[in-house]
PDB file of C-alpha atoms in Angstrom:
ATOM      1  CA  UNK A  17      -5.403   7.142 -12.295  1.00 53.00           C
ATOM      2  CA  UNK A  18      -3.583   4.442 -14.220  1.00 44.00           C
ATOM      3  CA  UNK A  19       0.167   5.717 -16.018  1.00 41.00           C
ATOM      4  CA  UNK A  20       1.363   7.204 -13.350  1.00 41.00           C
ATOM      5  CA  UNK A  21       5.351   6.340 -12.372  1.00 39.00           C
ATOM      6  CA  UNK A  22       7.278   6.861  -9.521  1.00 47.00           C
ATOM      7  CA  UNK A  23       8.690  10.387  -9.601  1.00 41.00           C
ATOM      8  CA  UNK A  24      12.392  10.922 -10.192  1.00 38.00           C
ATOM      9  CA  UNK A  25      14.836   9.189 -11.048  1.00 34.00           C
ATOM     10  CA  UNK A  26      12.537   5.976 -10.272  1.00 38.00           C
ATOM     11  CA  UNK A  27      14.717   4.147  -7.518  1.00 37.00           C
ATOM     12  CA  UNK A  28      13.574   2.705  -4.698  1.00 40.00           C
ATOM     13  CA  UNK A  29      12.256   4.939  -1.656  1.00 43.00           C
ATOM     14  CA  UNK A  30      14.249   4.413   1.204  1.00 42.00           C
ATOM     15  CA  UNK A  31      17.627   3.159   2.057  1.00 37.00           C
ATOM     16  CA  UNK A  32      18.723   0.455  -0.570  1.00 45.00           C
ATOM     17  CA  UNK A  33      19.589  -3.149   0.033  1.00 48.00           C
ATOM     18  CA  UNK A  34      22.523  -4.051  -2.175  1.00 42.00           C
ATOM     19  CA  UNK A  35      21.210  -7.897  -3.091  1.00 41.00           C
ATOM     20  CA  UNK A  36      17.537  -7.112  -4.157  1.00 39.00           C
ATOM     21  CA  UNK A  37      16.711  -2.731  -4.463  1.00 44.00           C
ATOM     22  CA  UNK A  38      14.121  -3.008  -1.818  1.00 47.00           C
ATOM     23  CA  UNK A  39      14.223  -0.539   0.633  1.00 49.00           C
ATOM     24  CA  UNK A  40      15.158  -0.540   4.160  1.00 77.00           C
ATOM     25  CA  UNK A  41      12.517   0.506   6.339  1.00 83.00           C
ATOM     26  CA  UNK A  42       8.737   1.571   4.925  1.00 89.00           C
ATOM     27  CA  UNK A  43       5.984   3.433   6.122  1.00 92.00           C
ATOM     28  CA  UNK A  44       3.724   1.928   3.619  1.00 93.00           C
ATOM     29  CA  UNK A  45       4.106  -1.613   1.848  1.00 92.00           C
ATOM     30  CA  UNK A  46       0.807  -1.995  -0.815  1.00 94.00           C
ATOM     31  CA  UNK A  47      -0.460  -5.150  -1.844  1.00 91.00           C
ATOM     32  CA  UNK A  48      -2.642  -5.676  -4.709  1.00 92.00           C
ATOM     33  CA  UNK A  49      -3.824  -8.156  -7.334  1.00 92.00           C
ATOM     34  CA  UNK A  50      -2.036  -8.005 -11.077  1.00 91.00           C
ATOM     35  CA  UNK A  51      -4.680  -6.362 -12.941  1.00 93.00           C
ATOM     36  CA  UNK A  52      -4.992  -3.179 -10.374  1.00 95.00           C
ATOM     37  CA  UNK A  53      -1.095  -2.578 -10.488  1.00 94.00           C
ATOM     38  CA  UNK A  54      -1.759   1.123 -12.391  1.00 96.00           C
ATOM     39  CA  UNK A  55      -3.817   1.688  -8.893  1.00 97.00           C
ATOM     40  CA  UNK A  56      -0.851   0.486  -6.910  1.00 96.00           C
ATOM     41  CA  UNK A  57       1.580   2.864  -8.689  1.00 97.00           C
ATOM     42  CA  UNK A  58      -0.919   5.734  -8.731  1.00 97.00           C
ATOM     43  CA  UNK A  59      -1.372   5.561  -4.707  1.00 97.00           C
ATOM     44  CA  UNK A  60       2.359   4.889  -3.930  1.00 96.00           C
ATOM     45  CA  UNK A  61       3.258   7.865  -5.730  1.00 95.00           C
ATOM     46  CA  UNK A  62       0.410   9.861  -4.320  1.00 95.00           C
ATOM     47  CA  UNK A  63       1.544   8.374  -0.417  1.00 95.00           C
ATOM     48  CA  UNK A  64       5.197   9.260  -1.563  1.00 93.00           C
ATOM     49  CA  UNK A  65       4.494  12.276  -2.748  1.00 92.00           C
ATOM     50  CA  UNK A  66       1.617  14.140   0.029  1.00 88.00           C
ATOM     51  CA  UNK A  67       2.475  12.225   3.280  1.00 85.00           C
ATOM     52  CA  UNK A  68       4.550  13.533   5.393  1.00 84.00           C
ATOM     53  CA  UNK A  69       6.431  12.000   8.387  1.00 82.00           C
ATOM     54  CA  UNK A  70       8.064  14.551  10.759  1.00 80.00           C
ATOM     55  CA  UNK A  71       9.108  16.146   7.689  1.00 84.00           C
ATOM     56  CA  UNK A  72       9.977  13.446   5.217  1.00 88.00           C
ATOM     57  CA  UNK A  73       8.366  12.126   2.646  1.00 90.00           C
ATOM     58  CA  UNK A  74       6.333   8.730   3.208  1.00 91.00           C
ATOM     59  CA  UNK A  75       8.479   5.611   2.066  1.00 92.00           C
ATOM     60  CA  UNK A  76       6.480   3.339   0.293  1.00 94.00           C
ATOM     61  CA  UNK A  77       7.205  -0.577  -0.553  1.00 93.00           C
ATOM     62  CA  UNK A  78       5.887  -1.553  -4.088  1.00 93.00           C
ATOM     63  CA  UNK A  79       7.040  -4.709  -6.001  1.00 90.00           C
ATOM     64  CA  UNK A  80       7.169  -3.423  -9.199  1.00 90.00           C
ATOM     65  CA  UNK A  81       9.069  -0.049  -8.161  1.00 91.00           C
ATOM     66  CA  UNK A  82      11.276  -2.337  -5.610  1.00 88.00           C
ATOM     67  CA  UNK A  83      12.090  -5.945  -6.598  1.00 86.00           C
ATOM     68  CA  UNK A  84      14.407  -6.438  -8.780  1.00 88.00           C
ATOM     69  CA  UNK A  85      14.823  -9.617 -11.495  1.00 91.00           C
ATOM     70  CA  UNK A  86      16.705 -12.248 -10.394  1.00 92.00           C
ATOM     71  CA  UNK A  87      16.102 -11.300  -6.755  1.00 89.00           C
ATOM     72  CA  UNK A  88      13.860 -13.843  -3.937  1.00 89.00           C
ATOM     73  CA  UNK A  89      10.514 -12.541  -4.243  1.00 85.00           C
ATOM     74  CA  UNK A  90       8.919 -14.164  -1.062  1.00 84.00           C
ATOM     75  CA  UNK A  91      11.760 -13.185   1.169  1.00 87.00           C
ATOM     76  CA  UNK A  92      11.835  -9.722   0.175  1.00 86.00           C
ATOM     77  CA  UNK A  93       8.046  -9.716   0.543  1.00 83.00           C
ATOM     78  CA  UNK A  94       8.860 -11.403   4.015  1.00 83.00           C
ATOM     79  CA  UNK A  95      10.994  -9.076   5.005  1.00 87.00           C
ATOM     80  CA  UNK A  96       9.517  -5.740   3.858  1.00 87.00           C
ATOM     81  CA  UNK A  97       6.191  -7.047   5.535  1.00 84.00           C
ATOM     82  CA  UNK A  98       8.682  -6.866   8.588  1.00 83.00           C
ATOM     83  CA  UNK A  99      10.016  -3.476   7.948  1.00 87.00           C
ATOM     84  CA  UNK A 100       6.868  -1.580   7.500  1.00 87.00           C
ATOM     85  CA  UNK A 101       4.693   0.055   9.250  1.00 88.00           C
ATOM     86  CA  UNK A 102       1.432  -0.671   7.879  1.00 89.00           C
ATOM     87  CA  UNK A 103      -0.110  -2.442   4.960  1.00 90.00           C
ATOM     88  CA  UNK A 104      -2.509  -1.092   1.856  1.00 94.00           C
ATOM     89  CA  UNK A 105      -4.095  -3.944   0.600  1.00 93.00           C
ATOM     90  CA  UNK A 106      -5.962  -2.155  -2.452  1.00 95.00           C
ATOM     91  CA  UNK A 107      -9.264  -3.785  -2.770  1.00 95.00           C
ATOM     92  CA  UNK A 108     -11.114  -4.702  -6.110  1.00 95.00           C
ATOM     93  CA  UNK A 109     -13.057  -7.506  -7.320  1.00 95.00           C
ATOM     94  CA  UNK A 110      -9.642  -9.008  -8.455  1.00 94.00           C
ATOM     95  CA  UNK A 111      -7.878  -8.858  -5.635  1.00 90.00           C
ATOM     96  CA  UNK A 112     -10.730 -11.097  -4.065  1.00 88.00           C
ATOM     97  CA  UNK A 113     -10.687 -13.693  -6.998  1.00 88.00           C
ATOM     98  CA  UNK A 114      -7.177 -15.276  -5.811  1.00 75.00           C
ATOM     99  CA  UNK A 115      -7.144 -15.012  -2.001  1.00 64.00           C
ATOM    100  CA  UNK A 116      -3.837 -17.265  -2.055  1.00 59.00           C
ATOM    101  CA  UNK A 117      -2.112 -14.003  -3.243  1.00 59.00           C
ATOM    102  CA  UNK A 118      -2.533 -11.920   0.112  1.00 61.00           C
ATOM    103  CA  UNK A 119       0.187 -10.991   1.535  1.00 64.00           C
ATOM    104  CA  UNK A 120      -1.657  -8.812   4.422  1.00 60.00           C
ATOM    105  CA  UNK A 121      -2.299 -11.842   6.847  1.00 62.00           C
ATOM    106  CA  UNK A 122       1.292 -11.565   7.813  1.00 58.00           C
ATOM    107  CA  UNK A 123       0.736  -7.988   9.469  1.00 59.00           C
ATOM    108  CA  UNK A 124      -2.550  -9.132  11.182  1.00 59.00           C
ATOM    109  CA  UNK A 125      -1.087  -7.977  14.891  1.00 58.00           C
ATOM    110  CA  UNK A 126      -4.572  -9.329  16.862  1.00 53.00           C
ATOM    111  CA  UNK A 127      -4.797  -5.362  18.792  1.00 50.00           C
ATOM    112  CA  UNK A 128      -5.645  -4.077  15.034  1.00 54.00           C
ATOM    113  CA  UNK A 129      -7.637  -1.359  15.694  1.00 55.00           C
ATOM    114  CA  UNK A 130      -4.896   0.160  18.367  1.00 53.00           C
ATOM    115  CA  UNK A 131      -1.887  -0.129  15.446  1.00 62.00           C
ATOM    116  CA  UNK A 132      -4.488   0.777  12.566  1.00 72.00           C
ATOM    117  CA  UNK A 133      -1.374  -1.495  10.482  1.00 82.00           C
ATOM    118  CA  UNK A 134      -3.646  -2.593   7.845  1.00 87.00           C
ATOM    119  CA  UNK A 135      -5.111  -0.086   6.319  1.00 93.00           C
ATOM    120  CA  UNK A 136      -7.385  -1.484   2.833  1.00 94.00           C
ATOM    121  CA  UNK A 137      -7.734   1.220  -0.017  1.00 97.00           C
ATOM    122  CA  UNK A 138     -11.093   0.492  -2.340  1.00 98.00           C
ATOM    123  CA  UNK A 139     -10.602   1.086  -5.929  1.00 98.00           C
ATOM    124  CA  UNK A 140     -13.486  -0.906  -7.562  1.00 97.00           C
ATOM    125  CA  UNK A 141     -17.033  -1.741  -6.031  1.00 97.00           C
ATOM    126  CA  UNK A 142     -16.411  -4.931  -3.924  1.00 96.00           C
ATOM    127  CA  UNK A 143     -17.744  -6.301  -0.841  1.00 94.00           C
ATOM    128  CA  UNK A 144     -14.430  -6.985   1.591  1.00 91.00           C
ATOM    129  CA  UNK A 145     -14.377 -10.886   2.651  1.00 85.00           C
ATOM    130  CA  UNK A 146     -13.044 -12.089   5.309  1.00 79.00           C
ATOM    131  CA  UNK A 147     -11.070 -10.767   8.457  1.00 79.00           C
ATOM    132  CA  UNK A 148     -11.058  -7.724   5.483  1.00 84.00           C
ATOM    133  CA  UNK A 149     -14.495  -7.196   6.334  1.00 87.00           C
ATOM    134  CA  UNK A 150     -13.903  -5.923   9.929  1.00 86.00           C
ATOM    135  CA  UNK A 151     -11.776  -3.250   8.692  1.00 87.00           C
ATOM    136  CA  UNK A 152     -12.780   0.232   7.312  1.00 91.00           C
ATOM    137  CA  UNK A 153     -11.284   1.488   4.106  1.00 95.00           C
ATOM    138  CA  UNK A 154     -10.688   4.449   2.470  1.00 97.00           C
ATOM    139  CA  UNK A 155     -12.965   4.551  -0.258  1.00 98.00           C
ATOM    140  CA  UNK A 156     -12.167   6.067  -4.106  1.00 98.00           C
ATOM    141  CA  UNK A 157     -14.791   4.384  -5.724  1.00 98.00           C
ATOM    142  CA  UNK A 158     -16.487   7.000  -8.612  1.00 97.00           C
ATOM    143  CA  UNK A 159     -14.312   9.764  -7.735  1.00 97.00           C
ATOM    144  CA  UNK A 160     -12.367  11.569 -10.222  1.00 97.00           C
ATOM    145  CA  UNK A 161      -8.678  11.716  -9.937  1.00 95.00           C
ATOM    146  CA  UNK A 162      -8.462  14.861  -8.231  1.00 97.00           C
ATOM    147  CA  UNK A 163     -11.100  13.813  -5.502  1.00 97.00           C
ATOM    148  CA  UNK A 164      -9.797  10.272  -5.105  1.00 97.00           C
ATOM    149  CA  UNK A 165      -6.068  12.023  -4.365  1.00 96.00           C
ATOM    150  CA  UNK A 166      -7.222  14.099  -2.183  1.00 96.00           C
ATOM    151  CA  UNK A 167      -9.843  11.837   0.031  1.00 97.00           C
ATOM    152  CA  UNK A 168      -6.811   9.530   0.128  1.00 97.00           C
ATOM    153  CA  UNK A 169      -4.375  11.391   1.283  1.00 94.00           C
ATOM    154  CA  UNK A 170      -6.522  13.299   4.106  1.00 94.00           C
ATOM    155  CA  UNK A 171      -8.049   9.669   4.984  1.00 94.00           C
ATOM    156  CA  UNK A 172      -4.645   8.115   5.220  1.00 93.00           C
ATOM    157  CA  UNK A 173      -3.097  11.076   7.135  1.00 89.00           C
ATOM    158  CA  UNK A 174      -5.973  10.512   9.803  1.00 89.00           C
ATOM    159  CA  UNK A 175      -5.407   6.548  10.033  1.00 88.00           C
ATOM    160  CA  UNK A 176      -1.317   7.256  10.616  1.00 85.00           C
ATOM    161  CA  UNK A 177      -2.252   9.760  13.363  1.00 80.00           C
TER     162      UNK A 177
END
């Protein structure tokens, strides 16, 4: 999966805030631990690229695709965690390690299972911690890329219905 980019001309999805790059509104905002960003980008481009909303392609939030330097990185992670619609943490062994990096608490909404917001993503063999391990994921452990794209994206179309 790892070395894939952002199709086109590599902007950010969505409508484009003139101070930072991020985008306006997003149907997806993924948060993940440092050493599983090649997952990050492989799944945002996969979301961007197969999921459809009433037409349109998905919008996803990524910080290396939509913060730019010089830019606040904890308000524009404050504020996209307000303008999307759900939340991919993508779960590994790393992103358990540091649990001061999660960003996901924020979009904890209490009727969970209702809003389906947080929806985790397994890319390495880890046992979920936390209110993490309530939640069912959509699991790509020891799949090959073409399985791993496609259970995601059928997966993922069934948790936005």
């Amino acid at each position: 999966m790892p070395g894939t980019r952002r199709s086109g001309d590599g902007a950010p999805s969505g409508t484009t805030d003139a101070e930072t790059g991020a985008a306006g509104h997003c149907d997806f905002f993924l948060t993940h631990a440092r050493a599983d960003a090649e997952w990050a980008k492989w799944i945002a481009w996969q979301l961007e690229e197969h999921v459809r909303f009433d037409g349109r392609k998905a919008q996803v939030f990524l910080e290396a695709w939509d913060i730019v330097p010089g830019s606040d990185l904890v308000a524009n992670i404050s504020r996209m965690l307000d303008r999307s619609d759900r939340v991919v943490p993508i779960l590994s062994p790393h992103y358990f390690a540091d649990p001061g990096d999660h960003v996901w608490p924020a979009a904890w909404t209490g009727d969970q299972d209702r809003l389906r917001r947080i929806v985790p993503v397994r890319v390495e063999a880890c046992v979920p911690t936390g209110l993490l391990r309530t939640i069912h994921y959509i699991d790509l452990v020891g799949m090959d890329a073409e399985a791993a794209a496609a259970a995601l994206r059928t997966r993922m179309s069934d948790a936005i219905k």
